[in-house]
Coordinates of C-alpha atoms and ligand atoms in Angstrom, one line a residue:
X30 CA -0.1 -31.0 -19.3
X31 CA 3.2 -31.9 -20.9
X32 CA 5.1 -29.7 -23.3
X33 CA 4.5 -32.3 -26.0
X34 CA 0.8 -31.6 -26.1
X35 CA 1.5 -28.0 -27.4
X36 CA 0.2 -27.5 -30.9
X37 CA 2.2 -24.9 -32.7
X38 CA -0.6 -22.7 -34.1
X39 CA -3.4 -23.3 -31.6
X40 CA -4.4 -20.8 -29.0
X41 CA -3.8 -21.4 -25.3
X42 CA -7.6 -21.6 -24.8
X43 CA -8.0 -24.2 -27.5
X44 CA -5.1 -26.3 -26.1
X45 CA -6.6 -26.1 -22.6
X46 CA -10.0 -27.2 -23.8
X47 CA -8.7 -30.0 -25.9
X48 CA -6.7 -31.4 -23.0
X49 CA -9.3 -31.1 -20.3
X50 CA -12.6 -32.5 -21.5
X51 CA -13.2 -34.3 -18.2
X52 CA -12.7 -31.1 -16.2
X53 CA -15.1 -29.3 -18.6
X54 CA -17.8 -32.0 -17.9
X55 CA -17.4 -31.8 -14.2
X56 CA -17.5 -28.0 -14.3
X57 CA -20.8 -28.2 -16.2
X58 CA -22.3 -30.5 -13.5
X59 CA -20.9 -28.3 -10.7
X60 CA -22.4 -25.1 -12.2
X61 CA -25.9 -26.6 -11.7
X62 CA -25.2 -27.2 -8.0
X63 CA -22.6 -24.8 -6.6
X64 CA -22.5 -21.0 -7.0
X65 CA -20.1 -20.5 -9.9
X66 CA -19.5 -24.2 -9.7
X67 CA -17.1 -23.6 -6.8
X68 CA -16.3 -24.3 -3.2
X69 CA -13.6 -21.6 -2.9
X70 CA -13.4 -18.3 -4.7
X71 CA -9.7 -18.7 -5.3
X72 CA -10.5 -21.5 -7.8
X73 CA -12.6 -19.4 -10.1
X74 CA -11.1 -19.7 -13.5
X75 CA -12.1 -19.1 -17.1
X76 CA -13.2 -21.1 -19.1
X77 CA -13.4 -23.6 -16.1
X78 CA -11.0 -24.9 -13.5
X79 CA -9.1 -28.2 -13.6
X80 CA -10.5 -31.0 -11.6
X81 CA -7.8 -32.9 -9.8
X82 CA -7.9 -36.7 -9.2
X83 CA -4.7 -37.3 -7.2
X84 CA -1.5 -35.8 -6.0
X85 CA 2.0 -36.9 -4.8
X86 CA 4.9 -34.9 -3.6
X87 CA 5.2 -31.7 -5.7
X88 CA 2.9 -33.0 -8.4
X89 CA -0.8 -33.5 -9.1
X90 CA -2.9 -35.0 -11.9
X91 CA -6.3 -33.9 -13.2
X92 CA -9.2 -36.2 -14.2
X93 CA -7.9 -36.2 -17.8
X94 CA -4.5 -37.6 -16.7
X95 CA -2.6 -34.3 -17.2
X96 CA 0.3 -33.8 -14.8
X97 CA 1.0 -30.5 -13.1
X98 CA 3.8 -29.2 -10.9
X99 CA 1.7 -28.0 -8.0
X100 CA 2.2 -24.6 -6.4
X101 CA -1.2 -24.4 -4.8
X102 CA 0.2 -26.8 -2.2
X103 CA -3.2 -27.2 -0.5
X104 CA -3.5 -23.4 -0.4
X105 CA -0.2 -23.3 1.3
X106 CA -0.8 -26.1 3.8
X107 CA 1.5 -28.6 2.3
X108 CA 5.0 -27.5 3.1
X109 CA 6.0 -31.2 3.0
X110 CA 4.3 -31.8 -0.3
X111 CA 1.4 -34.2 -1.0
X112 CA 1.3 -37.4 1.0
X113 CA 4.4 -37.2 3.0
X114 CA 4.7 -40.9 4.2
X115 CA 5.0 -40.1 7.9
X116 CA 2.0 -37.7 7.8
X117 CA -0.1 -40.2 5.8
X118 CA 0.9 -43.0 8.2
X119 CA -0.1 -41.0 11.2
X120 CA -3.5 -40.2 9.7
X121 CA -4.1 -43.8 8.7
X122 CA -3.2 -45.0 12.2
X123 CA -5.5 -42.5 13.8
X124 CA -8.4 -43.3 11.4
X125 CA -8.5 -46.8 12.8
X126 CA -8.7 -45.5 16.3
X127 CA -11.6 -43.0 15.7
X128 CA -12.1 -39.7 14.1
X129 CA -13.9 -37.9 16.9
X130 CA -14.2 -38.7 20.5
X131 CA -16.2 -35.8 21.7
X132 CA -13.7 -35.7 24.5
X133 CA -10.2 -34.5 25.4
X134 CA -7.4 -36.6 24.0
X135 CA -3.7 -36.9 24.2
X136 CA -3.0 -35.8 20.6
X137 CA -4.3 -32.2 21.4
X138 CA -1.9 -32.0 24.3
X139 CA 1.1 -33.1 22.2
X140 CA 0.0 -30.8 19.4
X141 CA -0.1 -27.9 21.8
X142 CA 3.2 -28.8 23.3
X143 CA 4.8 -28.6 19.9
X144 CA 3.1 -25.2 19.1
X145 CA 4.3 -23.7 22.4
X146 CA 7.8 -25.1 22.0
X147 CA 8.1 -23.9 18.4
X148 CA 6.4 -20.5 18.3
X149 CA 8.1 -17.7 20.3
X150 CA 4.8 -15.9 21.2
X151 CA 2.9 -19.1 22.3
X152 CA 2.4 -19.5 26.0
X153 CA -1.1 -20.9 25.5
X154 CA -3.0 -22.2 22.4
X155 CA -6.6 -22.7 21.5
X156 CA -7.4 -24.8 18.5
X157 CA -10.0 -23.9 15.9
X158 CA -11.0 -25.5 12.6
X159 CA -9.8 -22.9 10.2
X160 CA -7.7 -19.7 9.8
X161 CA -10.8 -17.6 9.5
X162 CA -12.0 -18.9 12.9
X163 CA -8.6 -18.2 14.3
X164 CA -8.5 -14.5 13.3
X165 CA -12.1 -14.1 14.5
X166 CA -11.2 -15.5 17.9
X167 CA -8.0 -13.5 18.1
X168 CA -9.8 -10.3 17.4
X169 CA -12.5 -11.0 19.9
X170 CA -9.9 -12.0 22.5
X171 CA -8.1 -8.6 21.9
X172 CA -11.4 -6.6 22.3
X173 CA -12.4 -8.5 25.4
X174 CA -8.9 -8.3 27.0
X175 CA -8.3 -4.6 26.3
X176 CA -12.0 -3.6 26.7
X177 CA -11.5 -1.5 23.6
X178 CA -13.3 -1.7 20.2
X179 CA -11.2 -0.5 17.3
X180 CA -9.1 -2.8 15.1
X181 CA -6.3 -1.7 12.8
X182 CA -5.7 -3.7 9.6
X183 CA -3.7 -3.1 6.5
X184 CA -4.8 -2.6 2.9
X185 CA -4.4 -5.8 0.9
X186 CA -3.8 -8.1 3.8
X187 CA -6.0 -11.1 4.1
X188 CA -7.3 -12.5 7.4
X189 CA -10.2 -14.8 6.3
X190 CA -13.7 -13.9 5.3
X191 CA -15.5 -13.1 8.5
X192 CA -17.3 -9.8 8.9
X193 CA -14.6 -7.8 10.6
X194 CA -11.9 -8.3 8.0
X195 CA -13.7 -8.0 4.6
X196 CA -13.2 -4.3 3.7
X197 CA -9.8 -3.4 2.4
X198 CA -8.6 -6.8 1.1
X199 CA -9.3 -6.6 -2.6
X200 CA -11.9 -3.8 -2.5
X201 CA -13.6 -1.2 -0.2
X202 CA -10.3 0.5 0.5
X203 CA -12.3 3.4 2.0
X204 CA -13.4 1.1 4.8
X205 CA -17.1 1.0 3.8
X206 CA -18.7 -2.4 4.5
X207 CA -18.7 -5.1 1.9
X208 CA -22.2 -6.4 0.9
X209 CA -23.9 -8.2 3.8
X210 CA -21.7 -6.7 6.5
X211 CA -23.1 -4.2 9.1
X212 CA -21.9 -0.6 9.0
X213 CA -21.3 -0.8 12.7
X214 CA -18.8 -3.7 12.2
X215 CA -16.8 -2.0 9.4
X216 CA -16.7 1.4 11.1
X217 CA -14.8 -0.1 14.0
X218 CA -12.0 -1.3 11.7
X219 CA -9.4 1.3 10.7
X220 CA -7.7 0.7 7.4
X221 CA -4.0 1.6 7.3
X222 CA -1.4 1.8 4.6
X223 CA 1.4 -0.8 4.9
X224 CA 4.9 0.5 5.7
X225 CA 3.5 4.1 6.4
X226 CA 5.1 5.0 9.7
X227 CA 3.6 8.5 9.7
X228 CA 0.2 7.1 8.9
X229 CA 0.1 4.6 11.6
X230 CA 1.4 7.1 14.2
X231 CA -1.5 9.4 13.1
X232 CA -4.0 6.6 13.6
X233 CA -2.7 5.9 17.1
X234 CA -2.8 9.7 17.9
X235 CA -6.4 10.0 16.7
X236 CA -7.8 6.8 18.3
X237 CA -7.2 5.9 21.9
X238 CA -9.5 2.9 21.8
X239 CA -7.4 0.5 19.6
X240 CA -7.7 -3.1 20.8
X241 CA -5.4 -4.7 18.2
X242 CA -3.3 -4.3 15.1
X243 CA -3.4 -7.4 12.8
X244 CA -1.2 -8.1 9.8
X245 CA 0.5 -10.7 7.8
X246 CA 4.1 -10.3 9.1
X247 CA 5.9 -10.8 5.7
X248 CA 3.3 -8.7 3.9
X249 CA 0.0 -9.2 2.1
X250 CA -0.6 -12.5 0.4
X251 CA 2.6 -14.1 1.6
X252 CA 4.8 -11.1 0.8
X253 CA 3.3 -10.2 -2.6
X254 CA 3.0 -6.7 -1.0
X255 CA 5.8 -6.9 1.4
X256 CA 6.2 -5.4 4.9
X257 CA 9.4 -3.7 5.9
X258 CA 10.9 -5.3 9.0
X259 CA 11.5 -1.9 10.6
X260 CA 7.7 -1.2 10.1
X261 CA 7.0 -4.4 12.2
X262 CA 9.3 -3.0 14.9
X263 CA 7.4 0.3 14.8
X264 CA 4.1 -1.6 15.2
X265 CA 5.5 -3.6 18.1
X266 CA 6.6 -0.4 19.9
X267 CA 3.4 1.5 19.2
X268 CA 1.2 -1.3 20.4
X269 CA 3.3 -1.9 23.5
X270 CA 3.2 1.8 24.4
X271 CA -0.5 2.1 24.0
X272 CA -1.7 -1.2 25.4
X273 CA -3.1 -2.4 22.1
X274 CA -2.3 -6.1 21.1
X275 CA -0.2 -7.0 18.1
X276 CA -1.5 -9.9 16.2
X277 CA 0.6 -11.7 13.6
X278 CA -1.6 -13.6 11.2
X279 CA 0.7 -16.5 10.5
X280 CA -1.9 -18.6 8.8
X281 CA 0.4 -18.9 5.7
X282 CA 3.8 -18.1 7.2
X283 CA 3.4 -20.2 10.3
X284 CA 5.7 -23.2 10.3
X285 CA 6.5 -22.4 6.7
X286 CA 9.0 -19.5 6.8
X287 CA 10.8 -21.4 9.6
X288 CA 9.8 -23.9 12.3
X289 CA 9.3 -20.9 14.6
X290 CA 7.2 -19.1 12.0
X291 CA 8.0 -15.6 10.6
X292 CA 8.3 -14.1 14.0
X293 CA 11.3 -16.3 14.8
X294 CA 13.1 -15.0 11.7
X295 CA 12.0 -11.4 11.9
X296 CA 12.8 -11.1 15.6
X297 CA 9.5 -9.5 16.5
X298 CA 7.2 -11.3 19.0
X299 CA 3.5 -10.5 18.8
X300 CA 1.0 -10.8 21.6
X301 CA -1.2 -13.2 19.6
X302 CA -0.5 -15.4 16.6
X303 CA -3.1 -17.0 14.3
X304 CA -2.2 -20.3 12.7
X305 CA -3.8 -22.7 10.3
X306 CA -2.7 -24.4 7.0
X307 CA 0.7 -26.1 7.9
X308 CA -0.4 -26.5 11.5
X309 CA -2.9 -29.1 10.3
X310 CA -0.5 -31.0 8.0
X311 CA -3.1 -30.9 5.1
X312 CA -6.2 -31.5 7.2
X313 CA -8.5 -28.7 8.5
X314 CA -7.1 -26.9 11.5
X315 CA -6.5 -23.5 13.0
X316 CA -5.3 -22.0 16.3
X317 CA -4.8 -18.8 18.3
X318 CA -1.5 -18.9 20.2
X319 CA -0.1 -16.2 22.5
X320 CA 0.1 -14.6 25.9
X321 CA -1.3 -16.6 28.7
X322 CA -3.0 -13.5 30.3
X323 CA -4.8 -12.9 27.0
X324 CA -5.9 -16.5 26.3
X325 CA -7.0 -16.6 30.0
X326 CA -10.1 -14.8 28.7
X327 CA -11.1 -18.3 27.5
X328 CA -10.2 -20.0 30.8
X329 CA -12.9 -21.0 33.3
X330 CA -10.9 -20.6 36.5
X331 CA -8.9 -17.6 35.4
X332 CA -12.0 -15.6 34.5
X333 CA -13.7 -16.6 37.7
X334 CA -10.7 -15.4 39.7
X335 CA -10.6 -12.0 37.9
X336 CA -14.3 -11.5 37.6
X337 CA -14.0 -11.1 33.8
X338 CA -16.7 -12.3 31.5
X339 CA -15.4 -15.4 29.7
X340 CA -15.5 -15.8 25.9
X341 CA -17.6 -18.9 25.1
X342 CA -15.7 -20.9 22.5
X343 CA -17.0 -24.4 21.4
X344 CA -16.4 -25.8 17.9
X345 CA -17.3 -29.4 16.9
X346 CA -14.0 -30.1 15.1
X347 CA -11.6 -28.1 17.2
X348 CA -8.4 -30.2 17.6
X349 CA -10.1 -33.2 16.0
X350 CA -7.9 -36.3 16.3
X351 CA -7.3 -36.7 12.5
X352 CA -6.0 -33.1 12.1
X353 CA -4.0 -33.4 15.3
X354 CA -2.3 -36.6 14.0
X355 CA -1.4 -34.9 10.7
X356 CA -0.4 -31.7 12.5
X357 CA 1.8 -33.5 15.0
X358 CA 3.6 -35.5 12.4
X359 CA 4.2 -32.4 10.3
X360 CA 5.5 -30.2 13.1
X361 CA 7.8 -33.0 14.3
X362 CA 9.3 -33.3 10.9
X363 CA 9.6 -29.5 10.5
X364 CA 11.3 -29.1 13.9
X365 CA 13.8 -31.9 13.3
X366 CA 14.7 -31.4 9.6
X367 CA 15.7 -28.6 7.2
X368 CA 12.4 -28.8 5.3
X369 CA 11.5 -25.1 5.7
X370 CA 15.0 -24.1 4.7
X371 CA 14.9 -26.4 1.6
X372 CA 11.6 -24.9 0.4
X373 CA 13.1 -21.4 1.1
X374 CA 16.2 -22.1 -1.0
X375 CA 14.1 -23.4 -3.9
X376 CA 12.1 -20.2 -3.7
X377 CA 15.2 -18.0 -3.9
X378 CA 16.5 -20.0 -6.9
X379 CA 13.2 -20.2 -8.7
X380 CA 12.6 -16.4 -8.4
X381 CA 16.0 -15.8 -9.9
X382 CA 15.5 -18.2 -12.8
X383 CA 12.0 -16.8 -13.5
X384 CA 13.6 -13.4 -13.7
X385 CA 16.2 -14.6 -16.1
X386 CA 13.4 -15.9 -18.4
X387 CA 11.5 -12.6 -18.1
X388 CA 14.6 -10.7 -18.9
X389 CA 15.5 -13.0 -21.9
X390 CA 12.0 -12.8 -23.3
X391 CA 12.0 -9.0 -22.8
X392 CA 8.8 -8.5 -21.0
X393 CA 8.5 -5.7 -18.3
X394 CA 7.5 -8.1 -15.6
X395 CA 9.3 -9.4 -12.5
X396 CA 9.3 -12.4 -10.2
X397 CA 9.6 -11.6 -6.6
X398 CA 8.7 -12.8 -3.1
X399 CA 10.3 -14.2 0.0
X400 CA 10.9 -17.5 1.7
X401 CA 9.0 -20.3 0.0
X402 CA 6.7 -18.0 -2.0
X403 CA 6.9 -16.5 -5.5
X404 CA 4.8 -13.9 -7.3
X405 CA 4.9 -12.8 -10.9
X406 CA 4.2 -9.1 -11.2
X407 CA 2.7 -8.5 -14.6
X408 CA 3.0 -4.7 -14.5
X409 CA -0.6 -3.7 -15.2
X410 CA 0.2 0.0 -15.6
X411 CA 3.2 -0.6 -17.9
X412 CA 5.7 1.1 -15.6
X413 CA 9.5 0.9 -16.2
X414 CA 11.1 -1.9 -14.4
X415 CA 14.2 -4.1 -14.5
X416 CA 13.4 -7.7 -13.5
X417 CA 16.6 -8.4 -11.6
X418 CA 16.4 -5.1 -9.7
X419 CA 12.6 -5.0 -9.0
X420 CA 11.7 -3.3 -5.8
X421 CA 8.2 -4.6 -4.9
X422 CA 7.7 -1.8 -2.3
X423 CA 7.6 0.8 -5.1
X424 CA 4.9 -1.2 -6.9
X425 CA 2.5 -1.9 -4.0
X426 CA -0.1 0.6 -5.4
X427 CA 0.0 -1.4 -8.7
X428 CA -0.8 -4.6 -6.9
X429 CA -3.8 -3.6 -4.8
X430 CA -7.3 -4.7 -5.8
X431 CA -8.4 -4.1 -9.3
X432 CA -5.1 -2.2 -10.1
X433 CA -3.4 -5.6 -10.3
X434 CA -4.7 -6.4 -13.8
X435 CA -6.8 -9.5 -13.3
X436 CA -7.0 -10.1 -17.0
X437 CA -3.3 -10.8 -17.5
X438 CA -2.9 -12.7 -14.3
X439 CA -5.5 -15.3 -15.4
X440 CA -3.9 -15.5 -18.9
X441 CA -0.5 -16.3 -17.2
X442 CA -2.3 -18.9 -15.2
X443 CA -3.9 -20.4 -18.3
X444 CA -0.5 -20.5 -20.0
X445 CA 1.2 -22.2 -17.1
X446 CA -1.6 -24.8 -16.8
X447 CA -1.3 -25.6 -20.5
X448 CA 2.4 -26.0 -19.9
X449 CA 2.0 -28.3 -16.9
X450 CA 2.2 -25.9 -13.9
X451 CA -0.6 -24.9 -11.5
X452 CA -0.1 -21.5 -9.9
X453 CA -2.7 -19.4 -8.2
X454 CA -4.3 -16.2 -9.4
X455 CA -1.6 -13.9 -7.9
X456 CA -0.1 -15.2 -10.1
X457 CA 1.8 -16.7 -7.2
X458 CA 2.8 -20.0 -5.8
X459 CA 3.8 -21.7 -2.5
X460 CA 6.7 -24.2 -2.6
X461 CA 7.1 -27.4 -0.7
X462 CA 10.2 -29.2 0.5
X463 CA 9.6 -31.8 -2.2
X464 CA 10.1 -29.4 -5.2
X465 CA 13.4 -30.2 -6.9
X466 CA 15.5 -29.6 -10.0
X467 CA 13.0 -31.2 -12.4
X468 CA 10.1 -29.1 -11.1
X469 CA 12.3 -26.0 -11.3
X470 CA 13.2 -26.6 -14.9
X471 CA 9.6 -27.4 -15.8
X472 CA 8.4 -24.2 -14.2
X473 CA 10.9 -21.9 -15.8
X474 CA 10.3 -23.4 -19.2
X475 CA 6.5 -23.2 -18.7
X476 CA 6.8 -19.4 -18.1
X477 CA 8.9 -19.1 -21.2
X478 CA 6.3 -20.9 -23.3
X479 CA 3.5 -18.9 -21.7
X480 CA 5.2 -15.6 -22.5
X481 CA 5.8 -16.7 -26.1
X482 CA 2.3 -18.0 -26.6
X483 CA 0.8 -14.8 -25.2
X484 CA 3.0 -12.8 -27.6
X485 CA 2.0 -15.0 -30.5
X486 CA -1.6 -14.4 -29.7
X487 CA -1.1 -10.7 -29.6
X488 CA -1.9 -10.4 -25.9
X489 CA 1.6 -9.2 -25.0
X490 CA 4.0 -6.9 -26.8
Ligands
PMP5 N1 -5.2 -15.5 7.1 C1 -4.4 -15.6 6.0 C2 -3.1 -14.8 6.0 C3 -4.7 -16.5 5.0 O1 -3.9 -16.6 3.9 C4 -5.9 -17.2 5.1 C5 -6.3 -18.3 4.0 N2 -5.7 -18.1 2.8 C6 -6.7 -17.1 6.2 C7 -6.4 -16.2 7.2 C8 -8.0 -17.8 6.3 O2 -7.7 -19.2 6.6 P1 -8.8 -20.3 6.2 O3 -8.9 -20.4 4.8 O4 -8.2 -21.5 6.9 O5 -10.1 -19.9 6.9

């Protein structure tokens, strides 16, 4: 939605509904068919989500013709923006040659060559169809390889929705199973506090059967709750000393933070890395990459030679040719251009400009984040803070689960949508290499208008 559609005295809700009748109609149809009318929980939004008709570069348009600066970026997959011409051409070319051969093909070999050349920890790679499948496989590999059972994960970190990783993401911080998950699965997962060195040392002293530690290496939700680099080094040392595997979940950070993922920048090499999103260049994909001896648990000959039981791992769409074509084109661009760096630079400037607005408008919020991500902390507990000097580590307890104040985050999202910017419910966004000055200005002014509108409506002091 453009700034011009703003009616001076109307509420954000009325403006949204007036501008999006087509989305309202589709949401009505969807609610009769899909639980909550949705295919992804992250799209849940009151009064109803926008329905998008097309996208290009950093922009997308809904079915009512409203234009948005897009920070969903295909849930983080689109570091090159929508429809990068080389990626689109590669997919078109492959489409004419077939979408599924039910056979090995050259593209999967080339794709694996790129992954192994770019990712420091990657000696071998196994493709999956999603990030959830990648973390599920990585954790099973770790248990099979170490012949141990316990997994360590950190509060707030997200690793997909499979049974082993549901407690402790947005709820069940006591480690109890979420609904539908077996006690026996949840009880084998140890929930740790991020950045708590004494705590993780205690866990390792108490448990001698830890198969793996998994985490998002820049912190939960792409650095919304950041991880200290020295804590990563502690985890590397602890896992090495005890024979547990260190798994970096780089589903978001992989090929985004840098062509060599977060691990190349942070200087810590995990045993296994899970990848998805950017890996598939906008099409469905995932992968586990890592140490050869660990991935050998998937290998017919290696397991025969060692007498180990092999992990059975099929998957109809693993390394499907279309995703491989998009993924190869994307990885080739990322490894030969400064695309990641450009997105990171935009991120740094955007966070700074958002903080200027927050400061000028006098709200006790802060924009923060790292690399090509940004988050707007809306300070649900009304603590003292200075936007330019915000230390997110101090506020991690205010960001976990319900504490984060879902009410205000969705109001910010509504305000941004009304002002032509689509961010996720963090409220957060991921940036592409196609975001430029125009999008920067539009985003900063959208936040200003949002703050003013919320204040006008009495929702903000
Ligand atoms: N791990 C992380 C860090 C993620 O952000 C996500 C998805 N947002 C996943 C795993 C799951 O990936 P997918 O949605 O492809 O299953």
